[in-house]
Every structure is written in structure tokens, then in C-alpha cells.
Amino acid sequence: MPQTTTQQLEETGLFRDFDSTAKQHLANCSHSQAFSDGEIIYQIGDEATALYGVLAGAVKLLGEDSNGKFCLFGLTTPGRWFGDSSALDGHPRGQTAIAAGNTKVVKLLRSDLLQLLDRQPELYRHFISVFCLRLRQAGKIFEEQAFLTVSVRLAKLLLRLHKVRNEYGIKLSQEELAASLGVTRQSISKVLKSWQKDAWINISYGNVEIHNEAALQALLTTQSSKYL
């Protein structure tokens, strides 16, 4: 897991394949920044002046409509980058980024990145594989929404986030879990209560914690196989 700006650039997908000179230039231009739990890093509609990589903690990426209904796109965890699409095309932020737990990020100004890319336009090609991967992941999510039950999708989500949530003490409410799956809170409430009765999870105010990871994994394996 990256601990420094240099490691973030060396080990993670967005800039990993840049040549060493380019990565060193970006490291020299970057600086780290700390955010406390719940602190807003940027909001929907803000000018995209930088992109960020998570060094510690996590970042919630949220979408919101005019009626205040929100969608949780997920947690961006250590080793990952966020805010890069807007930083590249210059469009206003399409999501709100909020620190989940005490979070440390590396910040790279858009102007510094574009200056490098203008000097070495061949570096643009390294973004292609990253964005293609994201498109495939988005397609997989649509497939899961079409073919998997809410309980299976919920188990996958909890298991995927379990390690980083434990490490950094990150809480996720039932509302946030439902928003991440694109369903209502009521849709997952019955499932969660059943799992709590079986001691697989614990539901507390504003949080859902896993107590029996193996049981959820077994459920996931059994139920997902029906759709293969």
C-alpha cells in the first residue's frame, strides 16, 4: 500500500507506466494534504484544479440530484486516484468527494499535469488502459444490477470494503450502502436484519459492521454460482 507520493506514482495504475523522469517531475510538483473525517475535498460543480491519490484513509464519491437524493459511487481507497477525469478534460466536478475517516491524499495540480503532457503528448496513451478498465467495471456493475439479487450485491459490497473500513475505522450507514447499490434503504433493511439475527453483521447507529466474513463469502459463492 503506497505511503508516499513517490510510491503512489510508482505502484498505482494511473501513472505507473510513465517513464521515471515523468514520474519524478510529477512527484516534485505534488504535495500531500490531510483531511479530517467528513471534510469536503471538492463539491459537484467546482472547478477541477487538481487530481488526488489516496495515501491513507478513504474518500467517498457522491452524486446528488436537485431533490437532494444522493448516490454513493463507492470508497476510493489507498493506492487509487480520483478527480482525474475532470482534471484532464477541464469540466466542472461531477461528484462530491468527502474524506471518510482521517484521510491523507497527494494533490497534483491540473496545470502541472497538462504542462507535462503538452511536452510529452505520447504519455496520454497511458490513460487509455485505465479508462477502458473503468468502462469494463461500469459494465460489470450494470450486469450485476440486472442478474444478481440485492442480497448478493450487498454481500459483495460489504466484503469488498471490509478490510479498508476496519483499518481506518470508516463507517457506512444503511442509507449509504443502499445508495451505493442504487436501491432504497427498505430494500436492504430486511436482508441486514436477517444477517444480524444470524450474527453475520452488527447494525449500529450510522454503521454496518461484518462479524462473520466467512458466512457472507459462502453466501456469495453459493448464490452467485446460480447466475454463471
mmCIF file of C-alpha atoms in Angstrom:
data_model
loop_
_atom_site.group_PDB
_atom_site.id
_atom_site.type_symbol
_atom_site.label_atom_id
_atom_site.label_comp_id
_atom_site.label_asym_id
_atom_site.label_seq_id
_atom_site.Cartn_x
_atom_site.Cartn_y
_atom_site.Cartn_z
ATOM 1 C CA MET A 1 0.000 0.000 0.000
ATOM 2 C CA PRO A 2 1.556 3.353 -1.017
ATOM 3 C CA GLN A 3 2.770 5.502 1.878
ATOM 4 C CA THR A 4 4.438 8.333 -0.041
ATOM 5 C CA THR A 5 3.822 10.382 -3.168
ATOM 6 C CA THR A 6 6.617 8.554 -4.981
ATOM 7 C CA GLN A 7 5.129 5.149 -4.122
ATOM 8 C CA GLN A 8 1.684 6.349 -5.216
ATOM 9 C CA LEU A 9 3.096 7.274 -8.614
ATOM 10 C CA GLU A 10 5.228 4.146 -8.920
ATOM 11 C CA GLU A 11 2.754 1.499 -7.788
ATOM 12 C CA THR A 12 -0.705 2.579 -8.961
ATOM 13 C CA GLY A 13 -2.330 2.348 -12.349
ATOM 14 C CA LEU A 14 -2.807 5.954 -13.412
ATOM 15 C CA PHE A 15 0.882 6.881 -13.635
ATOM 16 C CA ARG A 16 2.608 3.545 -13.051
ATOM 17 C CA ASP A 17 3.705 3.170 -16.694
ATOM 18 C CA PHE A 18 5.035 6.720 -17.068
ATOM 19 C CA ASP A 19 8.799 6.866 -17.507
ATOM 20 C CA SER A 20 10.880 7.561 -14.405
ATOM 21 C CA THR A 21 11.680 11.142 -15.436
ATOM 22 C CA ALA A 22 7.994 11.990 -15.859
ATOM 23 C CA LYS A 23 7.095 10.392 -12.522
ATOM 24 C CA GLN A 24 9.847 12.299 -10.751
ATOM 25 C CA HIS A 25 8.589 15.547 -12.283
ATOM 26 C CA LEU A 26 5.064 14.820 -11.013
ATOM 27 C CA ALA A 27 6.393 13.902 -7.570
ATOM 28 C CA ASN A 28 8.229 17.224 -7.401
ATOM 29 C CA CYS A 29 5.041 19.090 -8.339
ATOM 30 C CA SER A 30 2.802 17.231 -5.866
ATOM 31 C CA HIS A 31 2.197 17.755 -2.186
ATOM 32 C CA SER A 32 0.309 15.844 0.494
ATOM 33 C CA GLN A 33 -2.763 17.142 2.268
ATOM 34 C CA ALA A 34 -4.699 15.845 5.286
ATOM 35 C CA PHE A 35 -8.475 15.882 5.749
ATOM 36 C CA SER A 36 -10.498 15.013 8.830
ATOM 37 C CA ASP A 37 -13.480 12.676 8.754
ATOM 38 C CA GLY A 38 -16.401 14.238 6.856
ATOM 39 C CA GLU A 39 -14.364 17.119 5.443
ATOM 40 C CA ILE A 40 -15.247 18.056 1.857
ATOM 41 C CA ILE A 41 -12.377 17.865 -0.614
ATOM 42 C CA TYR A 42 -14.420 19.242 -3.506
ATOM 43 C CA GLN A 43 -18.096 19.530 -4.476
ATOM 44 C CA ILE A 44 -20.213 18.970 -7.568
ATOM 45 C CA GLY A 45 -19.822 21.940 -9.890
ATOM 46 C CA ASP A 46 -16.436 23.042 -8.548
ATOM 47 C CA GLU A 47 -13.675 23.919 -10.981
ATOM 48 C CA ALA A 48 -11.332 20.963 -11.482
ATOM 49 C CA THR A 49 -7.966 22.386 -10.476
ATOM 50 C CA ALA A 50 -6.282 19.152 -9.341
ATOM 51 C CA LEU A 51 -6.414 15.387 -9.105
ATOM 52 C CA TYR A 52 -5.758 13.338 -5.998
ATOM 53 C CA GLY A 53 -4.341 9.999 -4.870
ATOM 54 C CA VAL A 54 -5.307 8.409 -1.553
ATOM 55 C CA LEU A 55 -2.365 7.628 0.741
ATOM 56 C CA ALA A 56 -4.325 6.792 3.920
ATOM 57 C CA GLY A 57 -7.965 6.623 4.921
ATOM 58 C CA ALA A 58 -10.559 6.721 2.152
ATOM 59 C CA VAL A 59 -12.719 9.100 0.148
ATOM 60 C CA LYS A 60 -16.449 8.848 -0.503
ATOM 61 C CA LEU A 61 -17.517 9.917 -4.000
ATOM 62 C CA LEU A 62 -21.126 11.089 -4.085
ATOM 63 C CA GLY A 63 -23.566 12.148 -6.775
ATOM 64 C CA GLU A 64 -26.667 14.200 -5.943
ATOM 65 C CA ASP A 65 -29.754 15.360 -7.831
ATOM 66 C CA SER A 66 -31.706 18.594 -7.463
ATOM 67 C CA ASN A 67 -34.020 16.994 -4.892
ATOM 68 C CA GLY A 68 -31.166 16.047 -2.573
ATOM 69 C CA LYS A 69 -31.229 12.344 -3.434
ATOM 70 C CA PHE A 70 -27.678 11.036 -3.475
ATOM 71 C CA CYS A 71 -25.782 8.142 -4.977
ATOM 72 C CA LEU A 72 -22.651 6.738 -3.336
ATOM 73 C CA PHE A 73 -20.282 5.697 -6.130
ATOM 74 C CA GLY A 74 -18.068 3.983 -3.589
ATOM 75 C CA LEU A 75 -14.973 4.405 -1.461
ATOM 76 C CA THR A 76 -11.694 5.396 -3.057
ATOM 77 C CA THR A 77 -9.044 3.626 -1.015
ATOM 78 C CA PRO A 78 -5.235 3.901 -0.624
ATOM 79 C CA GLY A 79 -3.387 3.436 -3.908
ATOM 80 C CA ARG A 80 -6.225 4.807 -6.026
ATOM 81 C CA TRP A 81 -6.698 8.167 -7.738
ATOM 82 C CA PHE A 82 -9.799 10.312 -8.038
ATOM 83 C CA GLY A 83 -10.805 13.543 -9.717
ATOM 84 C CA ASP A 84 -8.662 12.717 -12.737
ATOM 85 C CA SER A 85 -11.382 12.775 -15.420
ATOM 86 C CA SER A 86 -12.330 16.393 -14.705
ATOM 87 C CA ALA A 87 -8.694 17.301 -14.247
ATOM 88 C CA LEU A 88 -7.957 16.030 -17.744
ATOM 89 C CA ASP A 89 -10.935 17.469 -19.657
ATOM 90 C CA GLY A 90 -11.401 20.617 -17.560
ATOM 91 C CA HIS A 91 -15.132 20.123 -16.986
ATOM 92 C CA PRO A 92 -16.645 21.014 -13.578
ATOM 93 C CA ARG A 93 -16.701 18.316 -10.925
ATOM 94 C CA GLY A 94 -19.456 15.765 -11.468
ATOM 95 C CA GLN A 95 -19.173 14.311 -7.956
ATOM 96 C CA THR A 96 -18.575 15.443 -4.397
ATOM 97 C CA ALA A 97 -15.517 13.996 -2.643
ATOM 98 C CA ILE A 98 -15.640 13.656 1.151
ATOM 99 C CA ALA A 99 -12.990 12.251 3.496
ATOM 100 C CA ALA A 100 -14.048 9.002 5.180
ATOM 101 C CA GLY A 101 -12.058 8.798 8.381
ATOM 102 C CA ASN A 102 -8.843 10.719 8.863
ATOM 103 C CA THR A 103 -7.506 10.815 5.326
ATOM 104 C CA LYS A 104 -4.238 11.780 3.662
ATOM 105 C CA VAL A 105 -4.025 12.449 -0.061
ATOM 106 C CA VAL A 106 -1.439 13.509 -2.580
ATOM 107 C CA LYS A 107 -2.569 16.502 -4.641
ATOM 108 C CA LEU A 108 -1.375 17.137 -8.194
ATOM 109 C CA LEU A 109 -2.381 20.387 -9.856
ATOM 110 C CA ARG A 110 -4.068 20.106 -13.250
ATOM 111 C CA SER A 111 -1.811 22.837 -14.652
ATOM 112 C CA ASP A 112 1.325 20.870 -13.742
ATOM 113 C CA LEU A 113 -0.021 17.656 -15.273
ATOM 114 C CA LEU A 114 -1.104 19.345 -18.511
ATOM 115 C CA GLN A 115 2.235 21.105 -18.792
ATOM 116 C CA LEU A 116 3.962 17.722 -18.700
ATOM 117 C CA LEU A 117 1.518 16.182 -21.186
ATOM 118 C CA ASP A 118 1.950 19.097 -23.577
ATOM 119 C CA ARG A 119 5.702 18.476 -23.563
ATOM 120 C CA GLN A 120 5.300 14.700 -23.884
ATOM 121 C CA PRO A 121 1.941 14.039 -25.627
ATOM 122 C CA GLU A 122 2.833 10.350 -26.014
ATOM 123 C CA LEU A 123 2.098 10.000 -22.281
ATOM 124 C CA TYR A 124 -1.635 10.378 -22.976
ATOM 125 C CA ARG A 125 -1.707 6.787 -24.211
ATOM 126 C CA HIS A 126 -1.093 5.512 -20.682
ATOM 127 C CA PHE A 127 -4.524 6.766 -19.624
ATOM 128 C CA ILE A 128 -6.303 4.673 -22.257
ATOM 129 C CA SER A 129 -5.953 1.318 -20.477
ATOM 130 C CA VAL A 130 -7.032 2.873 -17.166
ATOM 131 C CA PHE A 131 -10.190 4.415 -18.592
ATOM 132 C CA CYS A 132 -11.011 1.272 -20.592
ATOM 133 C CA LEU A 133 -10.771 -0.738 -17.359
ATOM 134 C CA ARG A 134 -13.173 1.676 -15.687
ATOM 135 C CA LEU A 135 -15.644 1.276 -18.547
ATOM 136 C CA ARG A 136 -15.489 -2.511 -18.184
ATOM 137 C CA GLN A 137 -16.023 -2.204 -14.437
ATOM 138 C CA ALA A 138 -19.029 0.049 -15.019
ATOM 139 C CA GLY A 139 -20.430 -2.522 -17.440
ATOM 140 C CA LYS A 140 -19.969 -5.257 -14.837
ATOM 141 C CA ILE A 141 -21.927 -3.202 -12.317
ATOM 142 C CA PHE A 142 -24.817 -2.916 -14.786
ATOM 143 C CA GLU A 143 -24.700 -6.683 -15.283
ATOM 144 C CA GLU A 144 -24.810 -7.280 -11.543
ATOM 145 C CA GLN A 145 -27.809 -4.989 -11.216
ATOM 146 C CA ALA A 146 -29.582 -6.999 -13.908
ATOM 147 C CA PHE A 147 -28.676 -10.535 -12.819
ATOM 148 C CA LEU A 148 -27.756 -10.611 -9.121
ATOM 149 C CA THR A 149 -30.112 -10.291 -6.176
ATOM 150 C CA VAL A 150 -29.866 -7.352 -3.791
ATOM 151 C CA SER A 151 -28.546 -9.662 -1.047
ATOM 152 C CA VAL A 152 -25.678 -10.911 -3.234
ATOM 153 C CA ARG A 153 -24.770 -7.397 -4.380
ATOM 154 C CA LEU A 154 -24.881 -6.196 -0.766
ATOM 155 C CA ALA A 155 -22.610 -9.045 0.381
ATOM 156 C CA LYS A 156 -20.138 -8.247 -2.429
ATOM 157 C CA LEU A 157 -20.104 -4.587 -1.424
ATOM 158 C CA LEU A 158 -19.560 -5.246 2.286
ATOM 159 C CA LEU A 159 -16.796 -7.762 1.645
ATOM 160 C CA ARG A 160 -15.029 -5.518 -0.852
ATOM 161 C CA LEU A 161 -14.887 -2.636 1.623
ATOM 162 C CA HIS A 162 -14.346 -4.688 4.774
ATOM 163 C CA LYS A 163 -10.559 -4.506 5.089
ATOM 164 C CA VAL A 164 -10.092 -0.799 4.495
ATOM 165 C CA ARG A 165 -13.078 0.066 6.672
ATOM 166 C CA ASN A 166 -11.615 -1.899 9.578
ATOM 167 C CA GLU A 167 -8.147 -0.444 9.118
ATOM 168 C CA TYR A 168 -9.303 3.172 9.121
ATOM 169 C CA GLY A 169 -12.479 2.914 11.223
ATOM 170 C CA ILE A 170 -14.724 4.031 8.374
ATOM 171 C CA LYS A 171 -18.469 3.918 8.963
ATOM 172 C CA LEU A 172 -21.106 3.291 6.295
ATOM 173 C CA SER A 173 -24.779 3.736 7.083
ATOM 174 C CA GLN A 174 -27.649 1.716 5.636
ATOM 175 C CA GLU A 175 -28.569 4.757 3.560
ATOM 176 C CA GLU A 176 -25.077 4.911 2.065
ATOM 177 C CA LEU A 177 -24.986 1.180 1.355
ATOM 178 C CA ALA A 178 -28.369 1.392 -0.370
ATOM 179 C CA ALA A 179 -27.267 4.432 -2.367
ATOM 180 C CA SER A 180 -24.126 2.615 -3.466
ATOM 181 C CA LEU A 181 -26.287 -0.210 -4.842
ATOM 182 C CA GLY A 182 -28.841 2.145 -6.381
ATOM 183 C CA VAL A 183 -31.713 0.794 -4.262
ATOM 184 C CA THR A 184 -33.819 2.072 -1.385
ATOM 185 C CA ARG A 185 -32.916 1.645 2.267
ATOM 186 C CA GLN A 186 -36.012 -0.509 2.687
ATOM 187 C CA SER A 187 -34.680 -2.891 0.031
ATOM 188 C CA ILE A 188 -31.682 -3.848 2.154
ATOM 189 C CA SER A 189 -33.166 -3.423 5.632
ATOM 190 C CA LYS A 190 -34.810 -6.864 5.747
ATOM 191 C CA VAL A 191 -31.623 -8.537 4.491
ATOM 192 C CA LEU A 192 -29.461 -6.775 7.057
ATOM 193 C CA LYS A 193 -31.800 -7.614 9.929
ATOM 194 C CA SER A 194 -31.711 -11.272 8.926
ATOM 195 C CA TRP A 195 -27.913 -11.241 8.804
ATOM 196 C CA GLN A 196 -27.762 -9.518 12.185
ATOM 197 C CA LYS A 197 -30.046 -12.192 13.669
ATOM 198 C CA ASP A 198 -27.588 -14.834 12.395
ATOM 199 C CA ALA A 199 -24.679 -12.810 13.882
ATOM 200 C CA TRP A 200 -23.111 -12.254 10.463
ATOM 201 C CA ILE A 201 -23.151 -8.478 10.901
ATOM 202 C CA ASN A 202 -23.883 -5.861 13.516
ATOM 203 C CA ILE A 203 -26.069 -2.836 12.863
ATOM 204 C CA SER A 204 -25.403 0.251 14.961
ATOM 205 C CA TYR A 205 -26.282 3.899 14.584
ATOM 206 C CA GLY A 206 -24.888 5.049 11.242
ATOM 207 C CA ASN A 207 -22.892 1.894 10.607
ATOM 208 C CA VAL A 208 -22.982 -1.748 9.476
ATOM 209 C CA GLU A 209 -20.069 -3.999 10.523
ATOM 210 C CA ILE A 210 -19.171 -7.521 9.404
ATOM 211 C CA HIS A 211 -18.837 -10.116 12.192
ATOM 212 C CA ASN A 212 -18.748 -13.311 10.122
ATOM 213 C CA GLU A 213 -16.840 -12.731 6.909
ATOM 214 C CA ALA A 214 -16.800 -16.454 6.042
ATOM 215 C CA ALA A 215 -20.600 -16.700 6.153
ATOM 216 C CA LEU A 216 -21.022 -13.793 3.757
ATOM 217 C CA GLN A 217 -18.369 -15.237 1.459
ATOM 218 C CA ALA A 218 -20.157 -18.609 1.451
ATOM 219 C CA LEU A 219 -23.447 -16.894 0.614
ATOM 220 C CA LEU A 220 -21.766 -15.015 -2.190
ATOM 221 C CA THR A 221 -20.215 -18.160 -3.629
ATOM 222 C CA THR A 222 -23.443 -20.168 -3.452
ATOM 223 C CA GLN A 223 -25.818 -17.541 -4.783
ATOM 224 C CA SER A 224 -23.547 -16.074 -7.458
ATOM 225 C CA SER A 225 -22.988 -19.532 -8.978
ATOM 226 C CA LYS A 226 -26.673 -19.688 -9.906
ATOM 227 C CA TYR A 227 -26.109 -16.955 -12.467
ATOM 228 C CA LEU A 228 -22.991 -18.421 -14.097
#
